[in-house]
XYZ file of C-alpha atoms in Angstrom:
688
model
C 114.925 55.111 89.984
C 111.461 53.911 88.846
C 110.390 54.775 92.684
C 111.399 58.516 91.576
C 109.839 58.618 88.523
C 106.590 57.696 89.670
C 106.942 59.898 92.995
C 107.629 63.112 90.337
C 104.625 61.988 88.579
C 102.693 61.899 91.846
C 103.562 65.024 92.951
C 102.906 66.485 89.245
C 99.372 65.107 88.682
C 98.340 66.081 92.264
C 99.771 69.212 92.512
C 96.184 71.397 92.696
C 95.625 69.059 95.692
C 99.064 70.325 97.514
C 98.802 73.936 95.951
C 97.581 75.337 99.418
C 100.042 73.088 101.403
C 102.677 74.118 99.015
C 101.709 78.123 99.386
C 101.975 78.168 102.937
C 105.375 76.230 102.957
C 106.778 78.637 100.451
C 105.387 81.843 102.706
C 106.581 80.363 105.678
C 110.348 79.714 104.261
C 110.008 83.248 102.655
C 109.232 85.142 105.952
C 111.748 82.958 107.742
C 114.490 83.794 105.267
C 113.624 87.178 105.271
C 114.255 87.381 109.292
C 117.123 85.632 109.626
C 118.535 87.326 106.485
C 117.840 90.868 108.525
C 119.166 89.506 111.779
C 122.902 88.862 109.831
C 122.569 92.088 107.813
C 125.066 94.255 109.689
C 124.992 97.709 107.806
C 120.885 97.221 108.951
C 121.627 96.211 112.420
C 123.857 98.770 112.929
C 122.213 101.468 111.971
C 118.574 100.282 113.167
C 119.987 99.239 116.139
C 121.421 102.132 118.113
C 118.930 101.942 120.941
C 118.045 98.125 120.986
C 119.231 95.110 119.948
C 116.423 93.932 116.566
C 118.395 90.509 115.455
C 117.364 89.439 118.938
C 113.866 90.052 117.932
C 114.093 88.662 114.677
C 115.430 85.440 115.563
C 112.789 84.791 118.171
C 110.309 85.467 115.259
C 112.258 82.722 113.143
C 112.294 80.224 116.045
C 108.584 80.546 116.297
C 107.910 80.276 112.533
C 110.188 76.841 112.762
C 107.796 75.799 115.868
C 104.643 76.406 113.991
C 105.885 75.118 110.704
C 106.802 71.613 112.379
C 102.951 71.219 113.653
C 101.527 72.568 110.607
C 103.784 70.025 108.187
C 102.881 67.044 110.727
C 98.997 67.756 110.430
C 99.146 68.223 106.832
C 101.139 65.227 105.640
C 98.746 63.264 108.237
C 95.558 64.317 105.884
C 97.395 63.574 102.806
C 98.228 60.028 103.844
C 94.685 59.400 105.166
C 93.518 60.926 101.727
C 95.515 58.090 99.695
C 94.852 55.160 102.126
C 93.216 53.442 98.840
C 95.773 54.372 96.531
C 98.756 52.554 99.321
C 96.451 49.498 99.154
C 96.344 49.558 95.594
C 100.275 49.287 95.391
C 99.812 46.723 97.962
C 97.943 44.788 95.772
C 100.151 45.764 92.768
C 102.750 43.832 94.637
C 104.905 46.732 95.875
C 106.655 45.968 99.490
C 105.684 48.335 102.495
C 109.074 49.676 102.414
C 108.782 50.918 98.510
C 105.512 52.768 99.506
C 106.979 54.427 102.651
C 109.751 55.282 100.554
C 107.637 56.535 97.482
C 105.786 58.839 99.957
C 108.776 59.874 101.543
C 110.611 61.187 98.155
C 107.154 62.968 96.840
C 107.318 64.667 100.195
C 110.840 65.484 99.624
C 110.035 66.791 96.320
C 107.082 68.922 97.271
C 109.240 70.264 100.248
C 112.514 71.086 98.236
C 110.560 72.783 95.841
C 108.828 74.662 98.060
C 111.771 75.819 100.223
C 113.488 77.219 96.833
C 110.382 79.082 95.819
C 110.203 80.387 99.627
C 114.066 81.292 99.021
C 113.525 83.298 95.674
C 110.719 84.981 97.135
C 112.746 86.024 100.116
C 115.240 87.461 97.974
C 113.322 89.377 95.988
C 110.898 90.602 98.729
C 114.113 91.582 100.621
C 113.708 95.354 100.373
C 110.059 95.257 100.958
C 110.518 93.355 104.314
C 113.738 95.719 105.549
C 111.603 99.163 104.582
C 108.652 97.879 106.378
C 110.627 96.971 109.497
C 112.529 99.860 109.242
C 109.054 102.067 108.805
C 107.839 100.188 111.961
C 110.631 101.412 113.869
C 110.952 104.745 112.327
C 114.296 104.610 111.184
C 114.475 107.053 108.187
C 116.556 105.232 105.829
C 116.520 103.710 102.914
C 117.350 100.024 102.189
C 118.719 97.841 99.472
C 117.707 94.006 98.493
C 119.436 91.081 100.807
C 121.267 88.532 99.661
C 122.779 86.811 102.511
C 124.653 83.423 102.045
C 124.773 82.528 105.657
C 120.901 82.913 105.735
C 120.483 80.714 102.761
C 122.699 78.328 104.269
C 120.768 78.559 107.521
C 117.295 78.634 106.005
C 117.839 75.243 104.010
C 119.480 73.111 106.867
C 116.662 74.371 109.345
C 114.104 73.305 106.577
C 115.765 70.151 105.567
C 116.171 68.776 108.961
C 112.549 69.792 109.358
C 111.565 68.130 105.918
C 113.256 64.446 106.743
C 111.908 64.523 109.774
C 108.389 64.952 108.566
C 109.030 62.434 105.418
C 110.656 59.951 107.762
C 107.715 60.174 109.927
C 105.317 60.068 106.796
C 106.918 56.900 105.363
C 106.841 55.207 108.491
C 103.157 56.015 109.061
C 102.257 54.015 105.411
C 104.579 51.472 106.662
C 102.341 50.497 109.641
C 99.125 50.510 107.435
C 97.275 47.088 107.278
C 95.239 46.330 103.925
C 92.428 45.742 105.858
C 92.274 49.016 106.825
C 93.069 51.060 103.845
C 90.262 49.611 101.831
C 87.981 50.639 104.725
C 89.343 54.531 104.453
C 86.289 55.895 102.489
C 83.559 54.435 104.535
C 81.554 57.481 105.671
C 78.823 57.915 108.087
C 75.788 59.673 107.245
C 76.417 62.339 110.160
C 73.259 61.412 111.932
C 74.980 59.729 114.721
C 72.688 59.610 118.061
C 73.668 61.881 121.052
C 74.175 60.262 124.267
C 74.047 61.732 127.707
C 77.417 62.302 128.100
C 77.631 64.861 125.141
C 74.856 66.902 126.929
C 76.777 66.858 130.114
C 80.261 67.680 128.750
C 78.464 70.101 125.875
C 76.578 71.957 128.371
C 80.125 72.152 130.751
C 81.876 73.435 127.456
C 79.356 76.198 126.888
C 79.106 77.251 130.555
C 83.109 77.090 130.900
C 83.215 79.612 127.838
C 80.550 81.907 129.329
C 82.368 81.748 132.828
C 86.224 82.289 131.252
C 84.617 85.634 129.115
C 82.507 86.676 132.487
C 85.714 86.880 134.122
C 87.898 88.681 131.877
C 85.035 91.323 131.264
C 85.225 91.601 134.499
C 88.962 90.925 135.587
C 89.452 94.067 137.917
C 87.023 92.869 140.307
C 88.053 89.046 140.100
C 91.755 90.125 140.603
C 90.800 92.035 143.535
C 88.272 89.491 144.839
C 91.418 87.136 144.612
C 93.755 89.558 146.515
C 90.884 90.045 149.079
C 90.315 86.268 149.615
C 93.233 84.595 148.957
C 95.895 87.224 149.686
C 97.869 86.443 146.624
C 100.155 89.668 147.095
C 99.959 90.708 144.102
C 100.315 87.537 142.020
C 96.844 87.650 140.749
C 97.634 89.648 137.701
C 99.483 86.866 136.647
C 97.379 83.743 138.214
C 94.122 85.434 136.970
C 94.514 84.876 133.630
C 96.255 81.544 133.632
C 93.393 80.600 134.985
C 90.944 82.074 132.448
C 93.277 80.846 129.828
C 92.713 77.436 131.275
C 88.976 77.585 131.411
C 88.420 78.899 128.008
C 90.862 76.453 126.427
C 88.853 73.447 128.162
C 85.366 75.238 127.042
C 86.749 75.591 123.762
C 87.509 71.690 123.399
C 84.333 70.272 124.866
C 82.113 72.917 122.813
C 83.661 71.691 119.914
C 83.524 68.188 120.898
C 80.049 67.850 122.283
C 78.424 71.119 122.161
C 78.000 71.699 118.626
C 77.002 68.024 117.744
C 74.049 68.971 119.989
C 73.153 72.312 118.196
C 73.266 70.290 115.219
C 70.901 67.855 116.689
C 68.593 70.244 117.778
C 68.626 71.410 114.052
C 67.139 68.047 112.771
C 64.488 68.400 115.106
C 63.611 71.606 113.214
C 61.618 69.343 110.636
C 60.494 72.894 108.322
C 64.369 73.553 108.057
C 65.638 70.188 108.415
C 63.742 68.943 105.152
C 63.753 72.193 103.223
C 65.902 71.770 100.071
C 68.704 69.793 100.751
C 69.359 70.851 104.281
C 69.688 67.193 105.065
C 72.249 66.731 103.337
C 74.164 69.722 104.536
C 73.128 69.061 108.378
C 74.481 65.472 108.134
C 78.053 66.708 106.422
C 78.259 69.329 109.134
C 77.923 66.388 111.599
C 80.223 64.279 110.163
C 83.021 66.461 109.619
C 82.635 68.626 113.342
C 82.650 65.036 114.779
C 85.428 63.645 112.722
C 87.486 66.865 113.355
C 86.302 68.355 116.595
C 89.978 68.197 117.969
C 91.616 69.947 115.251
C 88.970 72.699 114.678
C 89.383 73.315 118.763
C 92.611 73.718 118.439
C 92.633 75.825 115.056
C 90.037 78.159 117.638
C 92.293 78.400 120.606
C 96.074 78.836 118.231
C 94.118 80.916 116.114
C 93.021 83.457 119.282
C 96.100 83.109 120.807
C 97.603 84.515 117.108
C 95.033 87.206 116.762
C 95.098 88.516 120.664
C 99.465 88.466 120.459
C 98.934 90.833 117.510
C 96.146 92.856 118.768
C 98.212 92.978 122.328
C 101.136 94.233 120.421
C 99.224 96.573 118.544
C 97.472 97.980 121.840
C 100.837 97.567 123.879
C 102.575 99.985 121.066
C 99.314 102.401 121.622
C 99.702 102.312 125.266
C 103.458 102.957 125.331
C 103.275 105.883 122.817
C 100.181 106.976 125.227
C 102.454 106.660 128.142
C 105.363 108.557 126.206
C 103.236 111.883 125.543
C 102.002 111.515 129.260
C 105.436 111.435 130.550
C 106.933 113.959 128.260
C 103.787 115.916 126.961
C 106.283 118.042 125.107
C 108.756 117.806 122.837
C 111.061 120.525 125.385
C 110.937 120.878 129.191
C 112.912 123.605 130.817
C 113.289 125.542 133.897
C 112.986 129.484 133.710
C 116.532 129.994 134.392
C 117.541 128.359 130.787
C 114.447 128.906 129.102
C 115.879 131.496 126.848
C 119.194 129.493 125.963
C 116.885 126.590 124.910
C 114.798 128.863 122.981
C 118.046 130.134 121.151
C 119.371 126.533 120.272
C 116.103 125.821 118.625
C 116.183 129.147 116.713
C 119.449 128.264 115.258
C 118.525 124.724 114.437
C 115.343 126.581 112.477
C 112.957 124.447 114.667
C 109.206 125.222 114.173
C 107.676 125.852 117.541
C 104.146 124.770 117.436
C 103.019 126.015 120.977
C 104.019 126.700 124.763
C 102.898 127.131 128.039
C 104.386 127.566 131.510
C 103.430 125.413 134.946
C 103.561 126.890 138.035
C 103.537 125.035 141.175
C 103.556 125.501 144.643
C 104.957 122.630 147.060
C 102.344 122.062 149.708
C 101.709 119.414 152.114
C 98.406 117.683 152.508
C 96.701 115.025 154.354
C 94.325 113.208 152.288
C 92.842 109.597 152.906
C 91.995 106.910 150.277
C 90.468 103.553 150.368
C 92.298 100.634 148.245
C 91.716 97.053 148.430
C 89.012 97.570 151.265
C 91.349 99.445 153.341
C 91.700 102.595 154.315
C 94.556 105.113 154.378
C 95.504 108.073 155.473
C 99.335 109.917 155.215
C 100.905 113.211 155.238
C 102.766 113.891 151.977
C 103.623 116.947 149.770
C 101.665 117.432 146.555
C 102.375 119.653 143.500
C 99.605 122.676 143.659
C 98.373 124.381 140.437
C 95.659 126.890 140.202
C 92.918 126.426 137.830
C 93.572 129.175 135.161
C 96.980 127.604 134.694
C 95.625 123.962 134.371
C 93.410 125.378 131.541
C 96.428 126.699 129.804
C 98.629 123.957 129.952
C 95.308 122.096 128.708
C 95.918 123.472 125.504
C 98.916 122.046 125.001
C 98.078 118.546 126.154
C 94.743 118.006 124.848
C 94.266 114.367 126.819
C 94.467 116.416 129.956
C 90.452 116.295 131.057
C 88.788 119.099 131.535
C 88.205 120.573 135.204
C 85.484 122.487 136.527
C 85.331 124.106 140.069
C 82.529 125.202 141.315
C 83.157 126.193 145.120
C 86.300 128.079 146.232
C 87.138 125.141 148.801
C 86.766 122.517 145.655
C 89.995 120.798 144.394
C 90.804 117.767 141.818
C 93.553 115.475 142.583
C 95.541 114.407 139.444
C 97.347 111.054 139.870
C 98.717 107.972 138.111
C 97.955 107.315 134.396
C 95.289 104.362 134.306
C 92.213 106.173 134.796
C 90.196 102.342 135.569
C 92.540 102.117 138.414
C 91.202 105.756 139.797
C 87.614 105.131 138.699
C 87.169 101.248 140.069
C 90.156 100.350 142.933
C 90.963 103.989 144.675
C 88.873 106.027 146.644
C 90.011 109.313 147.833
C 87.868 110.658 150.856
C 85.443 113.466 150.341
C 87.601 115.727 151.965
C 91.278 116.367 153.274
C 93.131 118.943 154.825
C 95.542 121.171 152.341
C 98.427 123.531 153.596
C 97.659 126.628 155.594
C 94.008 126.649 153.899
C 92.591 123.783 156.135
C 89.966 121.690 155.063
C 89.313 121.102 151.526
C 86.551 119.149 149.327
C 87.968 116.836 146.941
C 85.235 116.309 144.232
C 87.176 114.137 141.842
C 90.137 111.970 140.798
C 91.762 112.319 137.551
C 94.726 110.496 135.464
C 97.836 112.909 135.858
C 98.564 114.102 132.035
C 100.608 116.888 132.969
C 103.673 114.798 132.740
C 107.278 115.184 133.455
C 106.784 113.283 137.061
C 110.082 111.511 136.587
C 112.522 114.579 135.783
C 110.924 118.277 135.936
C 108.250 117.887 138.848
C 108.668 117.104 142.248
C 107.714 113.716 143.830
C 104.081 112.601 144.609
C 100.553 113.741 143.004
C 99.444 117.162 141.763
C 96.165 119.012 142.906
C 94.442 121.550 140.957
C 92.339 124.091 142.707
C 90.892 127.536 142.269
C 92.746 130.701 141.873
C 91.193 132.278 144.795
C 92.291 129.658 147.008
C 95.852 129.672 145.299
C 96.403 132.997 146.235
C 95.675 132.423 149.377
C 98.079 129.507 149.789
C 100.896 129.999 151.633
C 104.117 127.477 150.321
C 107.925 127.342 151.730
C 108.732 126.295 148.180
C 107.379 127.262 144.733
C 108.869 126.560 141.125
C 108.076 126.177 137.320
C 109.168 125.083 134.333
C 108.591 125.477 130.241
C 106.678 123.225 127.668
C 107.658 123.624 124.205
C 106.202 121.646 121.324
C 108.324 121.426 118.140
C 106.968 120.407 114.807
C 107.825 116.964 113.591
C 110.321 116.594 116.919
C 109.630 113.000 117.412
C 110.604 112.061 113.941
C 113.890 114.511 113.625
C 116.879 112.736 114.875
C 119.142 115.164 113.726
C 117.221 117.955 115.863
C 117.119 115.789 118.658
C 121.120 114.694 118.526
C 122.337 118.110 117.649
C 120.213 120.129 120.761
C 121.418 117.319 123.229
C 124.918 118.107 121.835
C 124.674 121.847 122.434
C 122.436 121.502 125.576
C 124.230 118.642 127.070
C 125.614 120.666 129.739
C 121.979 121.181 131.355
C 121.741 117.500 132.189
C 123.689 118.071 135.058
C 121.665 120.790 136.537
C 119.545 119.716 139.059
C 117.936 120.916 142.129
C 117.324 118.705 145.565
C 115.175 119.669 148.339
C 114.186 117.928 151.648
C 111.045 118.630 153.333
C 108.858 117.399 156.296
C 104.836 118.130 156.792
C 102.824 117.466 159.699
C 99.211 117.640 160.831
C 98.776 120.522 163.536
C 95.720 122.600 164.593
C 93.423 121.608 161.315
C 96.533 122.736 158.951
C 99.723 121.273 157.565
C 102.953 122.282 158.812
C 105.954 122.254 156.015
C 109.235 122.599 156.388
C 111.067 122.528 153.181
C 114.775 123.286 152.555
C 116.707 123.521 148.848
C 120.269 121.542 149.262
C 123.352 123.100 147.702
C 126.717 121.518 146.388
C 125.271 117.695 147.275
C 126.559 115.041 145.505
C 124.165 111.330 145.083
C 126.504 109.948 147.560
C 125.791 112.637 150.429
C 122.101 113.225 149.579
C 119.954 112.581 152.501
C 117.150 110.250 153.015
C 113.711 111.278 152.050
C 115.024 113.755 149.158
C 113.128 115.180 145.996
C 114.501 115.909 142.581
C 113.863 117.991 139.903
C 115.947 118.377 136.385
C 116.597 121.675 134.650
C 115.939 120.081 130.970
C 114.066 116.940 129.696
C 113.930 116.503 125.605
C 111.158 113.767 124.621
C 112.892 112.443 121.455
C 115.275 109.558 123.458
C 112.287 107.841 125.374
C 109.822 108.156 122.705
C 111.928 106.909 120.385
C 113.147 104.165 122.355
C 109.255 102.878 122.652
C 108.575 103.539 119.101
C 111.718 100.816 118.015
C 110.563 98.468 120.850
C 106.961 98.189 120.156
C 107.396 98.304 116.270
C 109.491 95.470 116.089
C 106.959 93.415 118.714
C 104.566 94.184 116.176
C 106.358 93.759 113.164
C 106.958 90.065 114.247
C 103.577 89.700 115.744
C 101.904 90.423 112.249
C 104.095 88.378 110.036
C 103.502 85.278 112.531
C 100.054 85.886 112.455
C 100.033 85.948 108.800
C 102.004 82.459 108.785
C 100.002 81.279 111.092
C 96.466 82.050 109.476
C 97.235 81.039 106.158
C 98.737 77.669 107.397
C 95.522 77.376 109.590
C 93.638 78.210 106.562
C 95.355 75.516 104.250
C 94.661 72.681 107.153
C 91.297 73.353 106.682
C 90.986 73.648 103.243
C 92.590 70.348 102.948
C 90.324 68.769 105.404
C 87.769 69.744 103.226
C 88.975 69.533 99.491
C 89.750 65.835 100.855
C 86.505 64.856 101.882
C 84.707 66.696 98.532
C 86.279 63.577 96.912
C 84.469 61.296 99.266
C 81.364 62.877 98.746
C 81.690 63.009 94.718
C 79.088 59.965 94.696
C 76.749 61.481 97.068
C 76.176 64.754 95.399
C 75.901 63.192 91.936
C 73.187 61.163 93.423
C 71.686 64.405 94.006
C 72.059 65.593 90.774
C 70.363 62.600 89.088
C 67.377 63.129 91.621
C 66.893 66.295 90.148
C 68.606 68.634 92.546
C 69.664 72.048 90.935
C 73.106 72.545 90.803
C 72.757 76.263 92.308
C 70.887 74.614 95.434
C 73.804 72.256 95.770
C 76.335 74.803 95.384
C 74.188 77.345 98.344
C 74.527 74.115 100.206
C 78.487 73.668 99.544
C 79.200 77.383 101.006
C 76.625 77.109 103.907
C 78.313 74.029 104.899
C 81.997 75.600 103.923
C 80.957 78.665 106.239
C 80.435 76.828 109.470
C 83.346 74.896 109.373
C 85.717 77.829 108.264
C 83.883 80.782 110.703
C 83.015 78.556 113.739
C 86.540 78.571 114.610
C 87.061 81.726 113.653
C 84.277 83.345 115.517
C 85.468 81.670 118.474
C 89.025 82.656 118.043
C 87.675 86.193 117.703
C 86.270 85.662 121.229
C 89.204 84.291 122.884
C 91.098 87.577 121.267
C 88.469 90.249 122.116
C 88.343 89.089 125.838
C 91.851 88.339 126.119
C 92.226 92.460 125.230
C 89.720 93.119 128.097
C 92.447 91.382 130.697
C 95.026 93.515 129.341
C 93.437 96.590 129.073
C 92.395 96.111 132.946
C 96.573 96.227 133.359
C 97.417 98.433 130.887
C 94.416 100.952 130.221
C 92.749 101.384 127.161
C 94.875 102.559 124.204
C 93.969 103.815 120.770
C 92.651 100.785 118.926
C 92.823 101.998 115.181
C 96.002 99.798 114.702
C 94.463 96.751 116.290
C 91.499 96.853 114.363
C 93.360 97.148 111.081
C 95.931 94.100 112.198
C 92.807 92.057 112.748
C 90.686 92.969 109.863
C 94.098 91.938 107.276
C 94.180 88.622 109.282
C 90.240 87.963 108.669
C 90.440 89.044 105.326
C 93.245 85.633 104.880
C 90.772 83.508 106.345
C 88.044 84.622 104.120
C 89.802 84.346 101.113
C 90.598 80.761 102.262
C 86.986 80.491 102.436
C 85.934 81.238 99.407
C 88.441 79.413 97.476
C 87.982 76.411 99.247
C 84.249 76.668 98.657
C 84.658 77.294 94.971
C 87.114 74.325 94.827
C 84.675 72.248 96.580
C 82.042 73.052 94.407
C 83.786 72.262 91.271
C 84.853 68.528 92.664
C 81.595 67.338 93.794
C 79.376 69.916 91.257
C 81.139 69.526 88.171
């Protein structure tokens, strides 16, 4: 009973110190409960999960929160115990047994944890509607949500966090039990920070910064690095996986060596700059920084690596969404695509549904054989293939409907441009087309450029292989055994209008079975291409011959676009909340470290004031010191995230980055808030 009273008293009197820890714990519990409660809400899942299982994504996020909270609680409790070593020693001198002291700390930790658990669950219930609405907004499901109270989710949260609390509390009590009395009273001894730099500090420090520069350079030139690996080691495509992992390993090792040795060298060199070192109280600031960085190098390096991973994950999720939505636009550039025989029928259905048509365009293709050579990874290839050929005037007409399609100018009659793939970086740096090729009955043509293909409908409305844009004069002269066309129709708000999509699909469902099949062969002969093309009739999937090509009569963008929005929206939702939990927790760890050491430095700053140092000068010194402590890991983590994205952009292309910037800026704001709160509290402790 006496231990319980003492534990409650200790928590109450030291709550201001535990505040950041408590806030981080409560926030984590709130997010965890919200994720679990939504994964148990059958009404929400039924409505939101027509195209995907969001409960799996939410539960995966919950597992990540659990893993991180375990790491955070173990780290935070280690700081608390180290800070209270002298208090533990006093309990020993007053006659308390080690088992009683261990039990006291166990009870304190359980009280604080249970309080955070209750607060987090209450906040989770209060904000459940907000979290659900944010999720529905992220996956673009147009329904409202009510407050979510799930007894099953509450029990799940209580059981999980009580198990974690129990494990952490037992470890804390065991740590206290193992301390020796002489160790406890040496806890407050602190170096002046002016330790000598050894030769191995120079070696490992320079290796560390060199590794970071190497890793960043490889990331910036990842495409060249990947091609070099393929040509040198014949990795058979595995360079896409091996390359990023190798860069990650280099950067992680470089980070630990940089924080462990290189920053100490930098501060050593600062001390050699006498004009700066002896100005104001920079001597004290530099000494404190040296001490903090030496003592906490591993922690800061870990925070930099994990923060960089979190920022890269969030930015990567935002980039992946931008990329996939751009891919959706490239795949289906218009709301509806339909061949000429069924064009009027689709227009009539849209008229009945009062859909507002924004613009239309018609694509006309001649399916013609060509012999075009190209070089990839140093190997030259040349093959006879069919191409979808369109005129320049038709391309410019379609370009009005597809703004992403790049402008094309053809000066000479036999100039052509190849459209292939959706990754312009790949076309610019990996593939090199020959300057000339053979096209149909025209013969030799000049290939002036290769561009990404944004005309779309490669999977449904168009026949297989790439497209070629030619001059109008050349298009008229080009003989083709097979020609075809289809119409693009853009409808206002079609990507968000589920009702219109379902109704039109129901009315036009019979068009889904309308397909055209052809089989063709093209060979180079006497400077021209000789084509044989035959349209297949009355065939089934089982009777189709080898090498056939297929095109659909009708396509709608909504199903594909909507599935991408939902999957990537869920990815961003989980990533952002995990990032918030992570940044708040890592900010709390640095805050706890700084405030713990602030109390140890009170006497030093008190001596400075007695010597006549102005309080404002001390305040500036404190803010400067905390700035380095907070933003050195943040700067490295931002660099890690930036260069990780450079690797990602090589793999998926560079998408629109607005959402990435917003997500990262929001998390940085959280970190900045921790910096100012910590600096203010630090100043109050040592400068009051």
